[in-house]
Amino acid sequence: MQSTLRSQIDGDLNEEIISFSEIRTNDHQAEIICSDCGKVYFTDQETAAKFRRSLELSLDNPFVCDDCRFEYDELARGPR
Protein backbone atom coordinates (compact mmCIF):
# COMPACT_ATOMS: atom_id res chain seq x y z
CA MET A 1 0.00 0.00 0.00
CA GLN A 2 1.03 3.57 -0.54
CA SER A 3 -0.36 6.47 1.41
CA THR A 4 0.11 10.15 1.90
CA LEU A 5 0.88 12.45 4.74
CA ARG A 6 -1.83 14.72 6.12
CA SER A 7 0.05 17.74 4.75
CA GLN A 8 -0.62 16.51 1.20
CA ILE A 9 -4.33 16.30 1.87
CA ASP A 10 -4.24 19.71 3.48
CA GLY A 11 -2.75 21.16 0.31
CA ASP A 12 0.93 21.46 1.15
CA LEU A 13 3.44 20.41 -1.49
CA ASN A 14 4.95 17.55 0.49
CA GLU A 15 5.53 14.70 -1.99
CA GLU A 16 6.66 12.04 0.48
CA ILE A 17 5.08 8.63 -0.13
CA ILE A 18 5.28 6.04 2.61
CA SER A 19 5.03 2.28 2.51
CA PHE A 20 2.88 0.51 5.08
CA SER A 21 0.88 -2.67 5.55
CA GLU A 22 -2.16 -3.77 7.54
CA ILE A 23 -0.24 -6.73 8.93
CA ARG A 24 3.19 -6.92 10.56
CA THR A 25 5.82 -8.12 8.08
CA ASN A 26 9.60 -8.48 8.17
CA ASP A 27 9.98 -5.03 6.58
CA HIS A 28 7.12 -3.39 8.47
CA GLN A 29 7.58 -3.95 12.21
CA ALA A 30 6.71 -0.54 13.68
CA GLU A 31 3.14 0.55 14.39
CA ILE A 32 1.61 3.77 13.09
CA ILE A 33 -1.98 4.87 13.57
CA CYS A 34 -4.22 6.63 11.06
CA SER A 35 -5.05 10.09 12.36
CA ASP A 36 -8.64 9.84 11.12
CA CYS A 37 -9.93 6.30 11.67
CA GLY A 38 -7.45 5.19 14.36
CA LYS A 39 -6.64 1.91 12.61
CA VAL A 40 -3.19 0.46 13.31
CA TYR A 41 -0.82 -0.05 10.37
CA PHE A 42 2.79 -1.20 10.21
CA THR A 43 5.78 0.48 8.61
CA ASP A 44 9.57 0.39 8.71
CA GLN A 45 11.48 1.74 11.71
CA GLU A 46 12.78 4.81 9.86
CA THR A 47 9.31 5.95 8.82
CA ALA A 48 7.93 5.30 12.31
CA ALA A 49 10.74 7.43 13.76
CA LYS A 50 9.74 10.31 11.43
CA PHE A 51 6.17 10.08 12.69
CA ARG A 52 7.30 10.06 16.32
CA ARG A 53 9.43 13.18 15.69
CA SER A 54 6.50 14.85 13.97
CA LEU A 55 4.23 14.08 16.91
CA GLU A 56 6.82 15.45 19.33
CA LEU A 57 7.01 18.72 17.39
CA SER A 58 3.24 19.16 17.04
CA LEU A 59 0.05 17.57 18.26
CA ASP A 60 -1.08 16.44 14.80
CA ASN A 61 -0.59 12.90 13.58
CA PRO A 62 0.51 13.26 9.93
CA PHE A 63 -0.47 9.73 8.78
CA VAL A 64 -3.71 9.20 6.83
CA CYS A 65 -4.46 5.69 5.50
CA ASP A 66 -5.63 4.94 1.96
CA ASP A 67 -9.26 4.42 3.00
CA CYS A 68 -9.46 7.82 4.70
CA ARG A 69 -7.58 9.47 1.84
CA PHE A 70 -10.13 7.97 -0.59
CA GLU A 71 -12.96 9.45 1.50
CA TYR A 72 -11.27 12.87 1.36
CA ASP A 73 -10.99 12.56 -2.41
CA GLU A 74 -14.66 11.58 -2.75
CA LEU A 75 -15.79 14.47 -0.57
CA ALA A 76 -13.63 16.88 -2.56
CA ARG A 77 -15.30 15.80 -5.81
CA GLY A 78 -18.73 16.48 -4.38
CA PRO A 79 -22.02 14.93 -5.48
CA ARG A 80 -22.20 13.44 -8.93
CSV table of N, CA and C in Angstrom, one decimal:
chain,number,residue,atom,x,y,z
A,1,MET,N,0.8,-1.2,0.0
A,1,MET,CA,0.0,0.0,0.0
A,1,MET,C,0.9,1.2,0.0
A,2,GLN,N,0.4,2.3,-0.6
A,2,GLN,CA,1.0,3.6,-0.5
A,2,GLN,C,0.0,4.5,0.1
A,3,SER,N,0.5,5.5,0.8
A,3,SER,CA,-0.4,6.5,1.4
A,3,SER,C,0.3,7.8,1.4
A,4,THR,N,-0.4,8.8,1.9
A,4,THR,CA,0.1,10.2,1.9
A,4,THR,C,0.1,10.7,3.3
A,5,LEU,N,0.9,11.8,3.5
A,5,LEU,CA,0.9,12.4,4.7
A,5,LEU,C,-0.3,13.4,4.8
A,6,ARG,N,-0.7,13.8,6.0
A,6,ARG,CA,-1.8,14.7,6.1
A,6,ARG,C,-1.5,16.0,5.4
A,7,SER,N,-0.3,16.5,5.4
A,7,SER,CA,0.1,17.7,4.7
A,7,SER,C,-0.3,17.7,3.3
A,8,GLN,N,-0.2,16.6,2.6
A,8,GLN,CA,-0.6,16.5,1.2
A,8,GLN,C,-2.1,16.7,1.1
A,9,ILE,N,-2.9,16.1,1.9
A,9,ILE,CA,-4.3,16.3,1.9
A,9,ILE,C,-4.7,17.7,2.2
A,10,ASP,N,-4.0,18.3,3.1
A,10,ASP,CA,-4.2,19.7,3.5
A,10,ASP,C,-3.7,20.7,2.5
A,11,GLY,N,-3.1,20.3,1.4
A,11,GLY,CA,-2.7,21.2,0.3
A,11,GLY,C,-1.3,21.6,0.3
A,12,ASP,N,-0.5,21.1,1.2
A,12,ASP,CA,0.9,21.5,1.1
A,12,ASP,C,1.6,20.7,0.0
A,13,LEU,N,2.8,21.1,-0.4
A,13,LEU,CA,3.4,20.4,-1.5
A,13,LEU,C,4.4,19.3,-1.1
A,14,ASN,N,4.1,18.6,0.0
A,14,ASN,CA,4.9,17.6,0.5
A,14,ASN,C,4.7,16.3,-0.4
A,15,GLU,N,5.7,15.8,-1.0
A,15,GLU,CA,5.5,14.7,-2.0
A,15,GLU,C,6.0,13.4,-1.4
A,16,GLU,N,6.2,13.3,-0.1
A,16,GLU,CA,6.7,12.0,0.5
A,16,GLU,C,5.6,10.9,0.4
A,17,ILE,N,6.0,9.8,-0.1
A,17,ILE,CA,5.1,8.6,-0.1
A,17,ILE,C,5.7,7.6,0.8
A,18,ILE,N,4.8,7.0,1.6
A,18,ILE,CA,5.3,6.0,2.6
A,18,ILE,C,4.7,4.7,2.3
A,19,SER,N,5.4,3.7,2.7
A,19,SER,CA,5.0,2.3,2.5
A,19,SER,C,4.6,1.7,3.8
A,20,PHE,N,3.4,1.1,3.9
A,20,PHE,CA,2.9,0.5,5.1
A,20,PHE,C,2.0,-0.7,4.7
A,21,SER,N,1.7,-1.5,5.7
A,21,SER,CA,0.9,-2.7,5.5
A,21,SER,C,-0.1,-2.8,6.7
A,22,GLU,N,-1.2,-3.5,6.5
A,22,GLU,CA,-2.2,-3.8,7.5
A,22,GLU,C,-1.7,-4.9,8.5
A,23,ILE,N,-0.7,-5.7,8.1
A,23,ILE,CA,-0.2,-6.7,8.9
A,23,ILE,C,1.3,-6.5,9.2
A,24,ARG,N,1.8,-7.0,10.3
A,24,ARG,CA,3.2,-6.9,10.6
A,24,ARG,C,4.0,-7.9,9.6
A,25,THR,N,5.0,-7.3,9.0
A,25,THR,CA,5.8,-8.1,8.1
A,25,THR,C,7.3,-7.9,8.5
A,26,ASN,N,8.2,-8.6,7.9
A,26,ASN,CA,9.6,-8.5,8.2
A,26,ASN,C,10.1,-7.0,7.9
A,27,ASP,N,9.6,-6.4,6.9
A,27,ASP,CA,10.0,-5.0,6.6
A,27,ASP,C,9.2,-4.0,7.4
A,28,HIS,N,8.0,-4.3,7.8
A,28,HIS,CA,7.1,-3.4,8.5
A,28,HIS,C,6.8,-3.9,9.9
A,29,GLN,N,7.7,-3.5,10.8
A,29,GLN,CA,7.6,-3.9,12.2
A,29,GLN,C,7.0,-2.9,13.1
A,30,ALA,N,7.1,-1.6,12.8
A,30,ALA,CA,6.7,-0.5,13.7
A,30,ALA,C,5.3,-0.1,13.4
A,31,GLU,N,4.5,0.2,14.5
A,31,GLU,CA,3.1,0.5,14.4
A,31,GLU,C,3.0,2.0,14.1
A,32,ILE,N,2.0,2.4,13.3
A,32,ILE,CA,1.6,3.8,13.1
A,32,ILE,C,0.1,3.7,13.1
A,33,ILE,N,-0.5,4.8,13.5
A,33,ILE,CA,-2.0,4.9,13.6
A,33,ILE,C,-2.5,6.0,12.7
A,34,CYS,N,-3.6,5.6,11.9
A,34,CYS,CA,-4.2,6.6,11.1
A,34,CYS,C,-4.8,7.7,11.9
A,35,SER,N,-4.6,9.0,11.6
A,35,SER,CA,-5.1,10.1,12.4
A,35,SER,C,-6.6,10.3,12.3
A,36,ASP,N,-7.2,9.7,11.3
A,36,ASP,CA,-8.6,9.8,11.1
A,36,ASP,C,-9.4,8.7,11.7
A,37,CYS,N,-9.1,7.5,11.3
A,37,CYS,CA,-9.9,6.3,11.7
A,37,CYS,C,-9.3,5.6,12.9
A,38,GLY,N,-8.1,5.8,13.2
A,38,GLY,CA,-7.5,5.2,14.4
A,38,GLY,C,-7.0,3.8,14.1
A,39,LYS,N,-7.1,3.3,12.9
A,39,LYS,CA,-6.6,1.9,12.6
A,39,LYS,C,-5.1,1.8,12.7
A,40,VAL,N,-4.6,0.7,13.2
A,40,VAL,CA,-3.2,0.5,13.3
A,40,VAL,C,-2.6,-0.1,12.0
A,41,TYR,N,-1.5,0.4,11.5
A,41,TYR,CA,-0.8,-0.1,10.4
A,41,TYR,C,0.6,-0.3,10.8
A,42,PHE,N,1.4,-0.9,9.9
A,42,PHE,CA,2.8,-1.2,10.2
A,42,PHE,C,3.7,-0.6,9.1
A,43,THR,N,4.8,-0.1,9.5
A,43,THR,CA,5.8,0.5,8.6
A,43,THR,C,7.2,0.2,9.1
A,44,ASP,N,8.2,0.6,8.3
A,44,ASP,CA,9.6,0.4,8.7
A,44,ASP,C,10.0,1.3,9.9
A,45,GLN,N,11.0,1.0,10.5
A,45,GLN,CA,11.5,1.7,11.7
A,45,GLN,C,11.8,3.2,11.4
A,46,GLU,N,12.4,3.5,10.2
A,46,GLU,CA,12.8,4.8,9.9
A,46,GLU,C,11.5,5.7,9.7
A,47,THR,N,10.5,5.2,9.0
A,47,THR,CA,9.3,5.9,8.8
A,47,THR,C,8.6,6.2,10.2
A,48,ALA,N,8.6,5.2,11.0
A,48,ALA,CA,7.9,5.3,12.3
A,48,ALA,C,8.6,6.4,13.1
A,49,ALA,N,10.0,6.4,13.0
A,49,ALA,CA,10.7,7.4,13.8
A,49,ALA,C,10.4,8.8,13.3
A,50,LYS,N,10.2,9.0,12.0
A,50,LYS,CA,9.7,10.3,11.4
A,50,LYS,C,8.4,10.7,12.0
A,51,PHE,N,7.5,9.8,12.1
A,51,PHE,CA,6.2,10.1,12.7
A,51,PHE,C,6.3,10.4,14.2
A,52,ARG,N,7.1,9.7,14.9
A,52,ARG,CA,7.3,10.1,16.3
A,52,ARG,C,7.9,11.5,16.5
A,53,ARG,N,8.9,11.8,15.6
A,53,ARG,CA,9.4,13.2,15.7
A,53,ARG,C,8.4,14.2,15.4
A,54,SER,N,7.6,13.9,14.4
A,54,SER,CA,6.5,14.9,14.0
A,54,SER,C,5.5,15.1,15.1
A,55,LEU,N,5.2,14.0,15.8
A,55,LEU,CA,4.2,14.1,16.9
A,55,LEU,C,4.8,14.8,18.1
A,56,GLU,N,6.2,14.7,18.3
A,56,GLU,CA,6.8,15.4,19.3
A,56,GLU,C,6.8,17.0,19.1
A,57,LEU,N,6.9,17.3,17.8
A,57,LEU,CA,7.0,18.7,17.4
A,57,LEU,C,5.6,19.4,17.3
A,58,SER,N,4.6,18.6,17.1
A,58,SER,CA,3.2,19.2,17.0
A,58,SER,C,2.3,18.1,17.6
A,59,LEU,N,1.0,18.5,17.7
A,59,LEU,CA,0.1,17.6,18.3
A,59,LEU,C,-0.7,16.8,17.2
A,60,ASP,N,-0.4,17.1,15.9
A,60,ASP,CA,-1.1,16.4,14.8
A,60,ASP,C,-0.4,15.2,14.4
A,61,ASN,N,-1.1,14.1,14.2
A,61,ASN,CA,-0.6,12.9,13.6
A,61,ASN,C,-0.6,13.1,12.1
A,62,PRO,N,0.5,13.0,11.4
A,62,PRO,CA,0.5,13.3,9.9
A,62,PRO,C,0.1,12.1,9.0
A,63,PHE,N,-0.2,10.9,9.6
A,63,PHE,CA,-0.5,9.7,8.8
A,63,PHE,C,-2.0,9.6,8.5
A,64,VAL,N,-2.3,9.5,7.2
A,64,VAL,CA,-3.7,9.2,6.8
A,64,VAL,C,-3.7,8.0,5.9
A,65,CYS,N,-4.5,6.9,6.3
A,65,CYS,CA,-4.5,5.7,5.5
A,65,CYS,C,-5.2,5.9,4.2
A,66,ASP,N,-5.0,4.9,3.3
A,66,ASP,CA,-5.6,4.9,2.0
A,66,ASP,C,-7.1,5.1,2.0
A,67,ASP,N,-7.8,4.4,2.9
A,67,ASP,CA,-9.3,4.4,3.0
A,67,ASP,C,-9.7,5.8,3.3
A,68,CYS,N,-9.1,6.5,4.3
A,68,CYS,CA,-9.5,7.8,4.7
A,68,CYS,C,-9.1,8.8,3.6
A,69,ARG,N,-8.0,8.6,3.0
A,69,ARG,CA,-7.6,9.5,1.8
A,69,ARG,C,-8.6,9.4,0.7
A,70,PHE,N,-9.1,8.2,0.4
A,70,PHE,CA,-10.1,8.0,-0.6
A,70,PHE,C,-11.4,8.7,-0.2
A,71,GLU,N,-11.8,8.7,1.1
A,71,GLU,CA,-13.0,9.4,1.5
A,71,GLU,C,-12.8,10.9,1.3
A,72,TYR,N,-11.6,11.5,1.6
A,72,TYR,CA,-11.3,12.9,1.4
A,72,TYR,C,-11.4,13.2,-0.1
A,73,ASP,N,-10.9,12.3,-1.0
A,73,ASP,CA,-11.0,12.6,-2.4
A,73,ASP,C,-12.4,12.6,-2.9
A,74,GLU,N,-13.3,11.6,-2.4
A,74,GLU,CA,-14.7,11.6,-2.7
A,74,GLU,C,-15.4,12.8,-2.3
A,75,LEU,N,-15.1,13.3,-1.1
A,75,LEU,CA,-15.8,14.5,-0.6
A,75,LEU,C,-15.4,15.7,-1.4
A,76,ALA,N,-14.1,15.7,-1.8
A,76,ALA,CA,-13.6,16.9,-2.6
A,76,ALA,C,-14.3,17.0,-3.9
A,77,ARG,N,-14.6,15.8,-4.5
A,77,ARG,CA,-15.3,15.8,-5.8
A,77,ARG,C,-16.7,16.3,-5.7
A,78,GLY,N,-17.3,16.1,-4.6
A,78,GLY,CA,-18.7,16.5,-4.4
A,78,GLY,C,-19.7,15.5,-5.0
A,79,PRO,N,-21.0,15.8,-4.9
A,79,PRO,CA,-22.0,14.9,-5.5
A,79,PRO,C,-21.9,14.8,-7.0
A,80,ARG,N,-22.3,13.7,-7.5
A,80,ARG,CA,-22.2,13.4,-8.9
A,80,ARG,C,-23.5,13.7,-9.6
